[in-house]
Coordinates of C-alpha atoms in Angstrom, one line a residue:
Chain H
X1 CA -0.1 -0.1 0.0
X2 CA 0.9 3.5 -0.8
X3 CA 2.0 5.7 2.4
X4 CA -0.6 8.3 3.1
X5 CA 1.4 11.4 3.2
X6 CA 0.0 14.3 5.1
X7 CA -2.6 12.1 7.2
X8 CA -1.7 11.3 10.7
X9 CA -3.5 9.3 13.0
X10 CA -3.4 11.0 16.5
X11 CA -5.3 8.3 18.5
X12 CA -7.7 10.9 19.4
X13 CA -11.3 10.9 18.5
X14 CA -13.3 14.2 18.1
X15 CA -14.7 13.7 21.6
X16 CA -11.2 13.2 23.2
X17 CA -10.3 16.7 21.5
X18 CA -12.9 18.4 23.4
X19 CA -12.4 16.6 26.4
X20 CA -8.8 17.9 26.4
X21 CA -10.1 21.3 26.2
X22 CA -12.7 21.0 29.0
X23 CA -9.8 19.5 31.0
X24 CA -8.1 23.0 30.8
X25 CA -11.2 25.3 32.0
X26 CA -10.2 27.3 35.0
X27 CA -12.4 28.6 37.8
X28 CA -11.6 32.2 37.3
X29 CA -13.5 32.3 34.2
X30 CA -16.8 30.8 35.3
X31 CA -17.0 31.5 39.2
X32 CA -19.9 33.8 40.5
X33 CA -19.7 36.5 43.1
X34 CA -19.5 35.2 46.6
X35 CA -22.1 36.2 49.4
X36 CA -20.6 36.5 52.9
X37 CA -21.8 37.2 56.2
X38 CA -20.0 38.0 59.6
X39 CA -19.6 35.2 62.1
X40 CA -21.5 37.2 64.6
X41 CA -24.8 37.5 62.8
X42 CA -27.7 35.2 63.7
X43 CA -29.1 32.4 61.9
X44 CA -32.2 34.2 61.2
X45 CA -30.3 37.1 59.7
X46 CA -28.0 34.6 57.5
X47 CA -31.5 32.9 56.4
X48 CA -32.9 36.4 55.3
X49 CA -29.4 37.1 53.4
X50 CA -29.7 33.8 51.8
X51 CA -33.2 34.7 50.4
X52 CA -32.3 38.4 49.5
X53 CA -29.2 37.4 47.7
X54 CA -30.7 34.1 46.3
X55 CA -27.8 32.0 46.7
X56 CA -27.7 28.4 48.2
X57 CA -24.4 28.9 50.1
X58 CA -23.1 31.7 52.5
X59 CA -19.5 32.0 53.3
X60 CA -18.8 33.3 56.9
X61 CA -15.8 35.7 57.5
X62 CA -14.6 37.1 60.7
X63 CA -13.7 40.8 61.4
X64 CA -10.6 40.5 59.3
X65 CA -12.5 39.2 56.3
X66 CA -11.0 35.8 56.6
X67 CA -12.9 32.8 55.8
X68 CA -14.1 31.0 58.8
X69 CA -17.1 29.1 58.0
X70 CA -19.5 27.9 55.3
X71 CA -23.5 27.8 55.6
X72 CA -25.5 25.6 53.4
X73 CA -29.4 25.6 53.0
X74 CA -29.2 22.4 54.6
X75 CA -27.2 23.8 57.7
X76 CA -29.9 26.6 57.8
X77 CA -32.8 24.3 57.5
X78 CA -31.4 22.0 60.4
X79 CA -31.2 24.8 62.5
X80 CA -34.4 26.1 62.0
X81 CA -36.4 23.0 62.9
X82 CA -34.4 23.1 66.2
X83 CA -36.3 24.5 69.4
X84 CA -34.2 27.6 69.7
X85 CA -35.1 31.2 68.7
X86 CA -33.2 31.7 65.5
X87 CA -32.6 35.2 66.2
X88 CA -30.5 34.2 69.3
X89 CA -28.0 31.6 67.7
X90 CA -25.0 33.0 66.2
X91 CA -24.1 31.5 62.7
X92 CA -20.7 30.4 64.1
X93 CA -22.8 27.7 66.3
X94 CA -24.0 25.9 63.2
X95 CA -21.5 26.5 60.3
X96 CA -19.0 24.1 58.9
X97 CA -15.9 25.6 60.0
X98 CA -12.0 25.8 59.1
X99 CA -10.2 23.4 58.7
X100 CA -13.1 21.2 57.3
X101 CA -14.0 23.4 54.4
X102 CA -12.9 22.5 51.0
X103 CA -11.7 25.6 48.9
X104 CA -10.5 26.4 45.6
X105 CA -8.1 28.9 43.8
X106 CA -8.9 30.9 40.6
X107 CA -6.3 29.0 38.7
X108 CA -7.8 25.6 39.6
X109 CA -9.4 23.3 36.9
X110 CA -13.3 23.4 36.5
X111 CA -13.1 19.5 36.3
X112 CA -11.3 19.1 39.6
X113 CA -13.8 21.3 41.2
X114 CA -16.8 19.3 39.6
X115 CA -15.1 16.1 41.0
X116 CA -15.0 17.7 44.6
X117 CA -18.7 18.8 44.5
X118 CA -19.6 15.3 43.6
X119 CA -17.5 13.5 46.0
X120 CA -18.3 15.8 48.9
X121 CA -21.7 16.1 48.0
X122 CA -21.7 19.8 48.3
X123 CA -23.2 22.5 46.3
X124 CA -20.6 25.1 46.2
X125 CA -16.9 25.9 47.0
X126 CA -15.4 29.3 47.8
X127 CA -12.9 30.5 45.7
X128 CA -10.1 32.1 47.8
X129 CA -6.8 34.0 47.7
X130 CA -4.2 33.2 50.4
X131 CA -3.6 36.4 52.4
X132 CA -1.6 36.7 55.9
X133 CA -3.4 34.4 58.2
X134 CA -5.9 32.4 56.2
X135 CA -8.1 33.0 53.0
X136 CA -10.0 35.8 51.7
X137 CA -12.8 35.1 49.6
X138 CA -12.9 36.2 46.2
X139 CA -15.6 33.8 44.6
X140 CA -17.9 31.1 44.6
X141 CA -18.4 28.2 42.3
X142 CA -21.5 26.0 42.0
X143 CA -23.4 23.2 40.3
X144 CA -25.1 25.9 38.4
X145 CA -22.0 27.3 37.1
X146 CA -21.0 23.9 36.1
X147 CA -24.4 23.2 34.4
X148 CA -24.1 26.5 32.5
X149 CA -20.8 25.3 31.2
X150 CA -22.3 22.4 29.8
X151 CA -25.0 24.3 28.0
X152 CA -22.2 26.7 26.8
X153 CA -20.3 23.6 25.5
X154 CA -23.3 22.5 23.4
X155 CA -24.0 26.1 22.1
X156 CA -20.4 26.1 21.1
X157 CA -19.8 29.4 23.0
X158 CA -16.8 28.3 24.9
X159 CA -14.1 26.6 23.1
Chain E
X1 CA -2.9 19.6 -7.2
X2 CA -3.8 15.9 -6.9
X3 CA -7.5 15.0 -5.4
X4 CA -7.2 13.5 -2.0
X5 CA -9.4 10.4 -2.4
X6 CA -10.9 9.2 1.0
X7 CA -10.5 12.5 2.8
X8 CA -13.5 14.6 3.3
X9 CA -13.9 18.0 5.2
X10 CA -17.0 17.7 7.3
X11 CA -16.6 21.1 8.4
X12 CA -17.0 20.0 12.0
X13 CA -14.3 20.4 14.5
X14 CA -13.3 17.7 17.1
X15 CA -15.4 20.1 19.5
X16 CA -18.3 20.0 17.4
X17 CA -18.4 16.5 17.1
X18 CA -18.6 16.1 21.0
X19 CA -21.3 18.7 21.1
X20 CA -23.3 16.8 18.6
X21 CA -23.3 13.7 20.9
X22 CA -23.7 15.7 24.1
X23 CA -27.0 16.9 22.4
X24 CA -28.3 13.5 21.9
X25 CA -28.1 12.4 25.7
X26 CA -31.3 11.5 27.1
X27 CA -32.8 12.0 30.6
X28 CA -33.7 8.2 31.1
X29 CA -29.7 7.4 31.1
X30 CA -28.9 9.8 33.8
X31 CA -32.0 10.4 36.2
X32 CA -32.0 9.7 39.9
X33 CA -34.6 8.0 41.9
X34 CA -37.4 10.4 42.9
X35 CA -38.3 11.0 46.5
X36 CA -42.2 11.4 47.0
X37 CA -44.2 12.7 50.1
X38 CA -48.1 12.6 50.2
X39 CA -49.8 16.0 50.1
X40 CA -51.1 15.8 53.6
X41 CA -47.8 15.4 55.5
X42 CA -46.6 18.2 57.6
X43 CA -43.8 20.6 56.6
X44 CA -41.9 19.3 59.6
X45 CA -42.4 15.6 58.1
X46 CA -41.2 16.7 54.8
X47 CA -38.0 18.5 56.4
X48 CA -37.2 15.3 57.9
X49 CA -37.9 13.2 54.8
X50 CA -35.4 15.7 53.0
X51 CA -32.8 15.0 55.6
X52 CA -33.1 11.2 55.8
X53 CA -33.1 10.8 52.1
X54 CA -30.7 13.6 51.5
X55 CA -32.1 15.3 48.6
X56 CA -32.8 18.8 47.8
X57 CA -36.1 18.6 46.2
X58 CA -39.2 16.5 47.2
X59 CA -42.2 15.8 44.9
X60 CA -45.5 15.9 46.3
X61 CA -48.2 13.3 45.2
X62 CA -51.9 13.0 45.9
X63 CA -53.6 9.5 47.1
X64 CA -53.7 8.3 43.4
X65 CA -49.9 8.8 43.3
X66 CA -50.3 11.7 40.8
X67 CA -47.9 14.6 41.1
X68 CA -49.5 17.6 42.6
X69 CA -46.4 19.7 43.9
X70 CA -42.8 20.4 44.3
X71 CA -40.9 21.2 47.5
X72 CA -37.4 22.8 47.6
X73 CA -35.2 23.4 50.3
X74 CA -35.8 26.8 49.6
X75 CA -39.6 26.3 50.1
X76 CA -39.0 24.5 53.6
X77 CA -36.7 27.0 54.8
X78 CA -39.0 29.9 53.9
X79 CA -41.8 28.2 55.8
X80 CA -39.5 27.3 58.7
X81 CA -38.6 30.9 59.7
X82 CA -42.4 31.8 59.7
X83 CA -44.4 31.9 63.1
X84 CA -46.3 28.8 62.7
X85 CA -45.8 25.4 64.1
X86 CA -44.1 23.4 61.5
X87 CA -46.0 20.0 62.5
X88 CA -49.5 21.7 61.9
X89 CA -48.8 23.1 58.4
X90 CA -49.4 20.5 55.7
X91 CA -47.0 20.8 52.6
X92 CA -49.8 21.5 50.4
X93 CA -50.0 25.1 51.7
X94 CA -46.3 25.9 50.9
X95 CA -45.4 23.8 47.8
X96 CA -45.2 24.8 44.2
X97 CA -48.3 23.2 42.6
X98 CA -49.4 22.4 39.2
X99 CA -49.7 23.7 36.5
X100 CA -46.8 25.7 37.6
X101 CA -44.4 22.7 37.8
X102 CA -42.0 22.2 34.9
X103 CA -41.7 18.5 34.3
X104 CA -39.6 16.5 31.8
X105 CA -40.1 12.9 30.3
X106 CA -37.6 10.2 30.2
X107 CA -37.0 10.7 26.3
X108 CA -36.2 14.3 26.7
X109 CA -32.7 15.5 26.1
X110 CA -30.3 16.4 28.9
X111 CA -29.2 19.6 27.4
X112 CA -32.9 20.8 27.3
X113 CA -33.2 20.0 30.8
X114 CA -30.1 21.9 31.7
X115 CA -31.3 25.0 29.8
X116 CA -34.6 24.7 31.9
X117 CA -32.7 24.4 35.3
X118 CA -30.5 27.4 34.4
X119 CA -33.6 29.5 33.1
X120 CA -36.1 28.9 35.8
X121 CA -33.3 28.8 38.4
X122 CA -34.4 25.7 40.0
X123 CA -32.2 22.8 41.2
X124 CA -34.3 19.6 40.0
X125 CA -37.1 18.5 37.5
X126 CA -39.3 15.6 38.1
X127 CA -39.2 12.8 35.4
X128 CA -42.8 12.1 34.8
X129 CA -45.1 9.5 32.8
X130 CA -48.4 10.6 31.6
X131 CA -51.2 8.4 33.0
X132 CA -55.0 8.7 33.2
X133 CA -55.6 12.3 35.0
X134 CA -52.3 13.3 35.6
X135 CA -48.4 12.5 35.9
X136 CA -46.7 9.9 37.7
X137 CA -43.1 10.5 38.9
X138 CA -40.7 8.1 37.7
X139 CA -37.4 9.9 38.2
X140 CA -35.4 13.1 39.2
X141 CA -32.8 14.9 37.5
X142 CA -30.6 17.5 39.1
X143 CA -27.7 19.7 38.8
X144 CA -25.9 17.2 40.5
X145 CA -26.7 14.7 37.6
X146 CA -25.7 17.5 34.9
X147 CA -22.3 17.9 37.1
X148 CA -21.8 14.1 36.8
X149 CA -22.2 14.2 33.0
X150 CA -19.4 16.8 32.8
X151 CA -17.1 14.7 34.8
X152 CA -17.8 11.6 32.7
X153 CA -17.4 13.5 29.7
X154 CA -13.8 14.2 30.6
X155 CA -13.3 10.6 31.7
X156 CA -14.4 9.6 28.3
X157 CA -17.1 7.3 30.1
X158 CA -20.1 8.5 28.4
X159 CA -19.8 8.7 24.5

């Protein structure tokens, strides 16, 4: 048989080519604005903030604006069926606290974040920047952001 | 120039090929098991079911097992900060009810469901089957399912 000059089999199907691109997407290009509350606000106020801002996850910061906790709708719902007066409980009693918070950085890969969201069964990760003494929250990445990426992939609006 | 026999330019890049496949994925291959409650249970019981089953959305059915409502964590959280006793309020007071419920069928396309979840800002759709007098709930499709699809795309586990 004649050699086929100018034709090379790369071993990659069309699907693989897109997967390669998908693997390179970074958090910074798809993140949302974070919604934060101070760690001394009440559970009641946190629930109101969640409704006003229409988000599923709040990040809790201390007076130095450092990340100290995360509040999901689930955390707030659990607290709200308790017997205590919600205006009297500070969020730092019920939040998930450092070092049990999974964070990501803006250069991290979307695909790694997607895996973490699935594995840890959480809805959102804070995007953080390391500063003296801890993390500053600079973004939020959620299953909604991931769902939007899938739509943009199909609309060919991303690659 | 010599004609290149056996080589055809389809006008499609690798990315487009995957997008074409992505467009064909159907709900039935990715849906989760639905969690339903009867429309006469209390908001308190619904919250407990949500925690026990660890889901973000409950579907509400009548005594004929027909879909009559949807309860999100947001709906339950809103009810829980009210002044009423949660064990005394039936879920049908606070649920989103037919015909305001967006549903999908098992043959529907994942990409269409993803667009609806984004547009309507909801976390899950019931997968339904038409029966006499209404819809029977046969599945649940969520932003978690969509996120898993993105991971499987990269792992080349889907196409």
